[in-house]
């Protein structure tokens, strides 16, 4: 688990370290898709294949895998936080949720790529999340309301 986590994070580290714009986010997506495309989708994600084999019967593995996915998500979140700090993303954007959505898109896309030997699903999933993130940059500031629904943030005091 540690080996696979280190391999994935170190491979993606250069693109994740520069994750400060939508172009950089798309460049990271290209790194992920190109790696899968080189294998014609075979193999899926070396980390993502482990939970189905280990998590139910080995609590230590479940904990290690959860930590690994958290580290990956946090690496993505750090870049999205930078995008919020530099004004690319609006203040109401939630880098943590967006990072989880991107990681879920990667994992689901890689699972389908493995089954279909094609990166079409991976590309579609990532592009859908990135389009959502891009849409946030062109909408008024938004924030999460009760029960997680998203509402426009009011400019100025409430009356």
mmCIF file with all atom_site columns, C-alpha atoms in Angstrom:
data_model
loop_
_atom_site.group_PDB
_atom_site.id
_atom_site.type_symbol
_atom_site.label_atom_id
_atom_site.label_alt_id
_atom_site.label_comp_id
_atom_site.label_asym_id
_atom_site.label_entity_id
_atom_site.label_seq_id
_atom_site.pdbx_PDB_ins_code
_atom_site.Cartn_x
_atom_site.Cartn_y
_atom_site.Cartn_z
_atom_site.occupancy
_atom_site.B_iso_or_equiv
_atom_site.pdbx_formal_charge
_atom_site.auth_seq_id
_atom_site.auth_comp_id
_atom_site.auth_asym_id
_atom_site.auth_atom_id
_atom_site.pdbx_PDB_model_num
ATOM 1   C CA . UNK A 1 1   ? 0.000   0.000  0.000   1.00 0.00 ? 1   UNK A CA 1
ATOM 2   C CA . UNK A 1 2   ? 2.780   2.402  0.941   1.00 0.00 ? 2   UNK A CA 1
ATOM 3   C CA . UNK A 1 3   ? 4.725   1.533  -2.212  1.00 0.00 ? 3   UNK A CA 1
ATOM 4   C CA . UNK A 1 4   ? 1.729   2.114  -4.507  1.00 0.00 ? 4   UNK A CA 1
ATOM 5   C CA . UNK A 1 5   ? 0.828   5.357  -2.729  1.00 0.00 ? 5   UNK A CA 1
ATOM 6   C CA . UNK A 1 6   ? 4.368   6.684  -3.066  1.00 0.00 ? 6   UNK A CA 1
ATOM 7   C CA . UNK A 1 7   ? 4.531   5.642  -6.727  1.00 0.00 ? 7   UNK A CA 1
ATOM 8   C CA . UNK A 1 8   ? 1.274   7.415  -7.585  1.00 0.00 ? 8   UNK A CA 1
ATOM 9   C CA . UNK A 1 9   ? 1.972   10.574 -5.621  1.00 0.00 ? 9   UNK A CA 1
ATOM 10  C CA . UNK A 1 10  ? 5.533   10.894 -6.860  1.00 0.00 ? 10  UNK A CA 1
ATOM 11  C CA . UNK A 1 11  ? 4.424   10.371 -10.483 1.00 0.00 ? 11  UNK A CA 1
ATOM 12  C CA . UNK A 1 12  ? 1.753   13.056 -10.139 1.00 0.00 ? 12  UNK A CA 1
ATOM 13  C CA . UNK A 1 13  ? 3.780   15.354 -7.851  1.00 0.00 ? 13  UNK A CA 1
ATOM 14  C CA . UNK A 1 14  ? 5.144   17.641 -10.588 1.00 0.00 ? 14  UNK A CA 1
ATOM 15  C CA . UNK A 1 15  ? 1.683   18.387 -11.995 1.00 0.00 ? 15  UNK A CA 1
ATOM 16  C CA . UNK A 1 16  ? 0.052   18.582 -8.554  1.00 0.00 ? 16  UNK A CA 1
ATOM 17  C CA . UNK A 1 17  ? 2.744   21.000 -7.335  1.00 0.00 ? 17  UNK A CA 1
ATOM 18  C CA . UNK A 1 18  ? 1.822   23.401 -10.158 1.00 0.00 ? 18  UNK A CA 1
ATOM 19  C CA . UNK A 1 19  ? -1.935  23.087 -9.617  1.00 0.00 ? 19  UNK A CA 1
ATOM 20  C CA . UNK A 1 20  ? -2.739  26.799 -9.485  1.00 0.00 ? 20  UNK A CA 1
ATOM 21  C CA . UNK A 1 21  ? -5.012  27.374 -12.482 1.00 0.00 ? 21  UNK A CA 1
ATOM 22  C CA . UNK A 1 22  ? -7.580  25.677 -14.675 1.00 0.00 ? 22  UNK A CA 1
ATOM 23  C CA . UNK A 1 23  ? -4.876  25.047 -17.269 1.00 0.00 ? 23  UNK A CA 1
ATOM 24  C CA . UNK A 1 24  ? -2.752  23.369 -14.591 1.00 0.00 ? 24  UNK A CA 1
ATOM 25  C CA . UNK A 1 25  ? -5.762  21.286 -13.521 1.00 0.00 ? 25  UNK A CA 1
ATOM 26  C CA . UNK A 1 26  ? -6.219  20.159 -17.108 1.00 0.00 ? 26  UNK A CA 1
ATOM 27  C CA . UNK A 1 27  ? -2.487  19.364 -17.339 1.00 0.00 ? 27  UNK A CA 1
ATOM 28  C CA . UNK A 1 28  ? -2.820  17.142 -14.229 1.00 0.00 ? 28  UNK A CA 1
ATOM 29  C CA . UNK A 1 29  ? -5.827  15.453 -15.857 1.00 0.00 ? 29  UNK A CA 1
ATOM 30  C CA . UNK A 1 30  ? -3.703  14.815 -18.949 1.00 0.00 ? 30  UNK A CA 1
ATOM 31  C CA . UNK A 1 31  ? -1.007  13.162 -16.810 1.00 0.00 ? 31  UNK A CA 1
ATOM 32  C CA . UNK A 1 32  ? -3.605  10.827 -15.276 1.00 0.00 ? 32  UNK A CA 1
ATOM 33  C CA . UNK A 1 33  ? -5.288  10.026 -18.601 1.00 0.00 ? 33  UNK A CA 1
ATOM 34  C CA . UNK A 1 34  ? -2.003  9.585  -20.487 1.00 0.00 ? 34  UNK A CA 1
ATOM 35  C CA . UNK A 1 35  ? -0.749  7.095  -17.882 1.00 0.00 ? 35  UNK A CA 1
ATOM 36  C CA . UNK A 1 36  ? -3.927  5.040  -18.296 1.00 0.00 ? 36  UNK A CA 1
ATOM 37  C CA . UNK A 1 37  ? -3.875  5.416  -22.076 1.00 0.00 ? 37  UNK A CA 1
ATOM 38  C CA . UNK A 1 38  ? -0.321  4.029  -22.274 1.00 0.00 ? 38  UNK A CA 1
ATOM 39  C CA . UNK A 1 39  ? -1.656  0.822  -20.723 1.00 0.00 ? 39  UNK A CA 1
ATOM 40  C CA . UNK A 1 40  ? -4.878  0.865  -22.798 1.00 0.00 ? 40  UNK A CA 1
ATOM 41  C CA . UNK A 1 41  ? -6.679  1.048  -19.459 1.00 0.00 ? 41  UNK A CA 1
ATOM 42  C CA . UNK A 1 42  ? -5.280  -2.305 -18.346 1.00 0.00 ? 42  UNK A CA 1
ATOM 43  C CA . UNK A 1 43  ? -4.386  -2.605 -14.692 1.00 0.00 ? 43  UNK A CA 1
ATOM 44  C CA . UNK A 1 44  ? -6.663  0.167  -13.500 1.00 0.00 ? 44  UNK A CA 1
ATOM 45  C CA . UNK A 1 45  ? -5.296  1.992  -10.479 1.00 0.00 ? 45  UNK A CA 1
ATOM 46  C CA . UNK A 1 46  ? -2.668  0.065  -8.521  1.00 0.00 ? 46  UNK A CA 1
ATOM 47  C CA . UNK A 1 47  ? -3.965  1.641  -5.307  1.00 0.00 ? 47  UNK A CA 1
ATOM 48  C CA . UNK A 1 48  ? -7.647  1.579  -6.255  1.00 0.00 ? 48  UNK A CA 1
ATOM 49  C CA . UNK A 1 49  ? -7.646  -2.166 -6.860  1.00 0.00 ? 49  UNK A CA 1
ATOM 50  C CA . UNK A 1 50  ? -6.510  -2.941 -3.304  1.00 0.00 ? 50  UNK A CA 1
ATOM 51  C CA . UNK A 1 51  ? -9.603  -2.008 -1.248  1.00 0.00 ? 51  UNK A CA 1
ATOM 52  C CA . UNK A 1 52  ? -11.752 -4.723 -2.812  1.00 0.00 ? 52  UNK A CA 1
ATOM 53  C CA . UNK A 1 53  ? -9.077  -7.284 -1.971  1.00 0.00 ? 53  UNK A CA 1
ATOM 54  C CA . UNK A 1 54  ? -8.050  -6.122 1.500   1.00 0.00 ? 54  UNK A CA 1
ATOM 55  C CA . UNK A 1 55  ? -10.449 -3.741 3.232   1.00 0.00 ? 55  UNK A CA 1
ATOM 56  C CA . UNK A 1 56  ? -13.164 -6.112 4.418   1.00 0.00 ? 56  UNK A CA 1
ATOM 57  C CA . UNK A 1 57  ? -10.905 -8.671 6.072   1.00 0.00 ? 57  UNK A CA 1
ATOM 58  C CA . UNK A 1 58  ? -7.926  -6.591 7.194   1.00 0.00 ? 58  UNK A CA 1
ATOM 59  C CA . UNK A 1 59  ? -8.641  -3.509 9.330   1.00 0.00 ? 59  UNK A CA 1
ATOM 60  C CA . UNK A 1 60  ? -4.976  -2.476 9.191   1.00 0.00 ? 60  UNK A CA 1
ATOM 61  C CA . UNK A 1 61  ? -5.169  -2.455 5.388   1.00 0.00 ? 61  UNK A CA 1
ATOM 62  C CA . UNK A 1 62  ? -8.424  -0.496 5.416   1.00 0.00 ? 62  UNK A CA 1
ATOM 63  C CA . UNK A 1 63  ? -6.776  2.132  7.633   1.00 0.00 ? 63  UNK A CA 1
ATOM 64  C CA . UNK A 1 64  ? -3.668  2.264  5.446   1.00 0.00 ? 64  UNK A CA 1
ATOM 65  C CA . UNK A 1 65  ? -5.752  2.563  2.282   1.00 0.00 ? 65  UNK A CA 1
ATOM 66  C CA . UNK A 1 66  ? -7.930  5.283  3.799   1.00 0.00 ? 66  UNK A CA 1
ATOM 67  C CA . UNK A 1 67  ? -4.759  7.192  4.718   1.00 0.00 ? 67  UNK A CA 1
ATOM 68  C CA . UNK A 1 68  ? -3.385  6.736  1.210   1.00 0.00 ? 68  UNK A CA 1
ATOM 69  C CA . UNK A 1 69  ? -6.526  8.038  -0.462  1.00 0.00 ? 69  UNK A CA 1
ATOM 70  C CA . UNK A 1 70  ? -6.608  10.913 2.026   1.00 0.00 ? 70  UNK A CA 1
ATOM 71  C CA . UNK A 1 71  ? -3.015  11.824 1.138   1.00 0.00 ? 71  UNK A CA 1
ATOM 72  C CA . UNK A 1 72  ? -3.891  11.786 -2.574  1.00 0.00 ? 72  UNK A CA 1
ATOM 73  C CA . UNK A 1 73  ? -7.016  13.863 -1.996  1.00 0.00 ? 73  UNK A CA 1
ATOM 74  C CA . UNK A 1 74  ? -5.059  16.311 0.163   1.00 0.00 ? 74  UNK A CA 1
ATOM 75  C CA . UNK A 1 75  ? -2.468  16.753 -2.590  1.00 0.00 ? 75  UNK A CA 1
ATOM 76  C CA . UNK A 1 76  ? -5.268  17.688 -4.993  1.00 0.00 ? 76  UNK A CA 1
ATOM 77  C CA . UNK A 1 77  ? -6.980  19.861 -2.359  1.00 0.00 ? 77  UNK A CA 1
ATOM 78  C CA . UNK A 1 78  ? -3.766  21.815 -1.781  1.00 0.00 ? 78  UNK A CA 1
ATOM 79  C CA . UNK A 1 79  ? -3.750  22.856 -5.426  1.00 0.00 ? 79  UNK A CA 1
ATOM 80  C CA . UNK A 1 80  ? -7.417  23.796 -5.375  1.00 0.00 ? 80  UNK A CA 1
ATOM 81  C CA . UNK A 1 81  ? -6.800  25.808 -2.208  1.00 0.00 ? 81  UNK A CA 1
ATOM 82  C CA . UNK A 1 82  ? -4.076  27.662 -4.099  1.00 0.00 ? 82  UNK A CA 1
ATOM 83  C CA . UNK A 1 83  ? -6.603  28.327 -6.859  1.00 0.00 ? 83  UNK A CA 1
ATOM 84  C CA . UNK A 1 84  ? -8.966  29.795 -4.254  1.00 0.00 ? 84  UNK A CA 1
ATOM 85  C CA . UNK A 1 85  ? -6.184  31.912 -2.735  1.00 0.00 ? 85  UNK A CA 1
ATOM 86  C CA . UNK A 1 86  ? -5.118  33.316 -6.117  1.00 0.00 ? 86  UNK A CA 1
ATOM 87  C CA . UNK A 1 87  ? -8.694  34.118 -7.130  1.00 0.00 ? 87  UNK A CA 1
ATOM 88  C CA . UNK A 1 88  ? -9.093  31.420 -9.787  1.00 0.00 ? 88  UNK A CA 1
ATOM 89  C CA . UNK A 1 89  ? -11.812 29.804 -7.682  1.00 0.00 ? 89  UNK A CA 1
ATOM 90  C CA . UNK A 1 90  ? -14.341 31.915 -5.784  1.00 0.00 ? 90  UNK A CA 1
ATOM 91  C CA . UNK A 1 91  ? -14.142 32.126 -1.983  1.00 0.00 ? 91  UNK A CA 1
ATOM 92  C CA . UNK A 1 92  ? -17.248 29.937 -1.577  1.00 0.00 ? 92  UNK A CA 1
ATOM 93  C CA . UNK A 1 93  ? -15.666 27.006 -3.449  1.00 0.00 ? 93  UNK A CA 1
ATOM 94  C CA . UNK A 1 94  ? -14.927 23.982 -1.267  1.00 0.00 ? 94  UNK A CA 1
ATOM 95  C CA . UNK A 1 95  ? -11.475 22.636 -2.261  1.00 0.00 ? 95  UNK A CA 1
ATOM 96  C CA . UNK A 1 96  ? -11.956 19.545 -0.086  1.00 0.00 ? 96  UNK A CA 1
ATOM 97  C CA . UNK A 1 97  ? -15.192 18.482 -1.787  1.00 0.00 ? 97  UNK A CA 1
ATOM 98  C CA . UNK A 1 98  ? -13.846 19.308 -5.227  1.00 0.00 ? 98  UNK A CA 1
ATOM 99  C CA . UNK A 1 99  ? -10.707 17.247 -4.519  1.00 0.00 ? 99  UNK A CA 1
ATOM 100 C CA . UNK A 1 100 ? -12.852 14.297 -3.448  1.00 0.00 ? 100 UNK A CA 1
ATOM 101 C CA . UNK A 1 101 ? -14.929 14.626 -6.609  1.00 0.00 ? 101 UNK A CA 1
ATOM 102 C CA . UNK A 1 102 ? -11.780 14.649 -8.747  1.00 0.00 ? 102 UNK A CA 1
ATOM 103 C CA . UNK A 1 103 ? -10.362 11.622 -6.933  1.00 0.00 ? 103 UNK A CA 1
ATOM 104 C CA . UNK A 1 104 ? -13.680 9.774  -7.237  1.00 0.00 ? 104 UNK A CA 1
ATOM 105 C CA . UNK A 1 105 ? -13.689 10.574 -10.969 1.00 0.00 ? 105 UNK A CA 1
ATOM 106 C CA . UNK A 1 106 ? -10.155 9.189  -11.264 1.00 0.00 ? 106 UNK A CA 1
ATOM 107 C CA . UNK A 1 107 ? -11.003 6.008  -9.371  1.00 0.00 ? 107 UNK A CA 1
ATOM 108 C CA . UNK A 1 108 ? -14.283 5.321  -11.161 1.00 0.00 ? 108 UNK A CA 1
ATOM 109 C CA . UNK A 1 109 ? -12.759 6.214  -14.505 1.00 0.00 ? 109 UNK A CA 1
ATOM 110 C CA . UNK A 1 110 ? -9.764  3.937  -13.961 1.00 0.00 ? 110 UNK A CA 1
ATOM 111 C CA . UNK A 1 111 ? -12.005 1.058  -12.894 1.00 0.00 ? 111 UNK A CA 1
ATOM 112 C CA . UNK A 1 112 ? -14.008 1.402  -16.106 1.00 0.00 ? 112 UNK A CA 1
ATOM 113 C CA . UNK A 1 113 ? -10.808 1.865  -18.130 1.00 0.00 ? 113 UNK A CA 1
ATOM 114 C CA . UNK A 1 114 ? -9.577  -1.447 -16.749 1.00 0.00 ? 114 UNK A CA 1
ATOM 115 C CA . UNK A 1 115 ? -12.821 -3.226 -17.647 1.00 0.00 ? 115 UNK A CA 1
ATOM 116 C CA . UNK A 1 116 ? -13.177 -1.617 -21.061 1.00 0.00 ? 116 UNK A CA 1
ATOM 117 C CA . UNK A 1 117 ? -9.505  -1.173 -22.017 1.00 0.00 ? 117 UNK A CA 1
ATOM 118 C CA . UNK A 1 118 ? -10.371 2.386  -22.946 1.00 0.00 ? 118 UNK A CA 1
ATOM 119 C CA . UNK A 1 119 ? -9.893  5.759  -21.254 1.00 0.00 ? 119 UNK A CA 1
ATOM 120 C CA . UNK A 1 120 ? -13.193 7.178  -22.527 1.00 0.00 ? 120 UNK A CA 1
ATOM 121 C CA . UNK A 1 121 ? -14.946 6.915  -19.129 1.00 0.00 ? 121 UNK A CA 1
ATOM 122 C CA . UNK A 1 122 ? -11.929 8.320  -17.283 1.00 0.00 ? 122 UNK A CA 1
ATOM 123 C CA . UNK A 1 123 ? -11.784 11.273 -19.648 1.00 0.00 ? 123 UNK A CA 1
ATOM 124 C CA . UNK A 1 124 ? -15.552 11.867 -19.369 1.00 0.00 ? 124 UNK A CA 1
ATOM 125 C CA . UNK A 1 125 ? -15.549 11.724 -15.562 1.00 0.00 ? 125 UNK A CA 1
ATOM 126 C CA . UNK A 1 126 ? -12.596 14.059 -15.155 1.00 0.00 ? 126 UNK A CA 1
ATOM 127 C CA . UNK A 1 127 ? -13.838 16.482 -17.795 1.00 0.00 ? 127 UNK A CA 1
ATOM 128 C CA . UNK A 1 128 ? -17.250 16.638 -16.112 1.00 0.00 ? 128 UNK A CA 1
ATOM 129 C CA . UNK A 1 129 ? -15.740 17.562 -12.736 1.00 0.00 ? 129 UNK A CA 1
ATOM 130 C CA . UNK A 1 130 ? -13.303 20.029 -14.312 1.00 0.00 ? 130 UNK A CA 1
ATOM 131 C CA . UNK A 1 131 ? -16.171 21.642 -16.246 1.00 0.00 ? 131 UNK A CA 1
ATOM 132 C CA . UNK A 1 132 ? -18.025 22.030 -12.950 1.00 0.00 ? 132 UNK A CA 1
ATOM 133 C CA . UNK A 1 133 ? -14.939 23.660 -11.420 1.00 0.00 ? 133 UNK A CA 1
ATOM 134 C CA . UNK A 1 134 ? -14.615 25.915 -14.469 1.00 0.00 ? 134 UNK A CA 1
ATOM 135 C CA . UNK A 1 135 ? -18.287 26.881 -14.103 1.00 0.00 ? 135 UNK A CA 1
ATOM 136 C CA . UNK A 1 136 ? -17.590 27.973 -10.525 1.00 0.00 ? 136 UNK A CA 1
ATOM 137 C CA . UNK A 1 137 ? -15.097 30.514 -11.850 1.00 0.00 ? 137 UNK A CA 1
ATOM 138 C CA . UNK A 1 138 ? -17.753 32.221 -13.966 1.00 0.00 ? 138 UNK A CA 1
ATOM 139 C CA . UNK A 1 139 ? -20.647 32.186 -11.480 1.00 0.00 ? 139 UNK A CA 1
ATOM 140 C CA . UNK A 1 140 ? -21.316 34.519 -8.589  1.00 0.00 ? 140 UNK A CA 1
ATOM 141 C CA . UNK A 1 141 ? -19.712 33.455 -5.311  1.00 0.00 ? 141 UNK A CA 1
ATOM 142 C CA . UNK A 1 142 ? -21.507 30.420 -3.925  1.00 0.00 ? 142 UNK A CA 1
ATOM 143 C CA . UNK A 1 143 ? -21.483 28.678 -0.613  1.00 0.00 ? 143 UNK A CA 1
ATOM 144 C CA . UNK A 1 144 ? -22.948 25.523 0.859   1.00 0.00 ? 144 UNK A CA 1
ATOM 145 C CA . UNK A 1 145 ? -26.157 25.959 2.790   1.00 0.00 ? 145 UNK A CA 1
ATOM 146 C CA . UNK A 1 146 ? -27.903 23.592 5.188   1.00 0.00 ? 146 UNK A CA 1
ATOM 147 C CA . UNK A 1 147 ? -27.903 19.941 4.148   1.00 0.00 ? 147 UNK A CA 1
ATOM 148 C CA . UNK A 1 148 ? -25.175 20.642 1.612   1.00 0.00 ? 148 UNK A CA 1
ATOM 149 C CA . UNK A 1 149 ? -27.296 22.465 -0.969  1.00 0.00 ? 149 UNK A CA 1
ATOM 150 C CA . UNK A 1 150 ? -25.522 25.225 -2.790  1.00 0.00 ? 150 UNK A CA 1
ATOM 151 C CA . UNK A 1 151 ? -26.989 28.728 -2.868  1.00 0.00 ? 151 UNK A CA 1
ATOM 152 C CA . UNK A 1 152 ? -25.831 32.045 -4.182  1.00 0.00 ? 152 UNK A CA 1
ATOM 153 C CA . UNK A 1 153 ? -23.986 34.033 -1.568  1.00 0.00 ? 153 UNK A CA 1
ATOM 154 C CA . UNK A 1 154 ? -25.546 37.418 -0.903  1.00 0.00 ? 154 UNK A CA 1
ATOM 155 C CA . UNK A 1 155 ? -23.450 40.452 -1.522  1.00 0.00 ? 155 UNK A CA 1
ATOM 156 C CA . UNK A 1 156 ? -23.975 42.741 1.443   1.00 0.00 ? 156 UNK A CA 1
ATOM 157 C CA . UNK A 1 157 ? -25.850 42.427 4.733   1.00 0.00 ? 157 UNK A CA 1
ATOM 158 C CA . UNK A 1 158 ? -29.031 40.421 5.144   1.00 0.00 ? 158 UNK A CA 1
ATOM 159 C CA . UNK A 1 159 ? -32.173 42.292 6.091   1.00 0.00 ? 159 UNK A CA 1
#
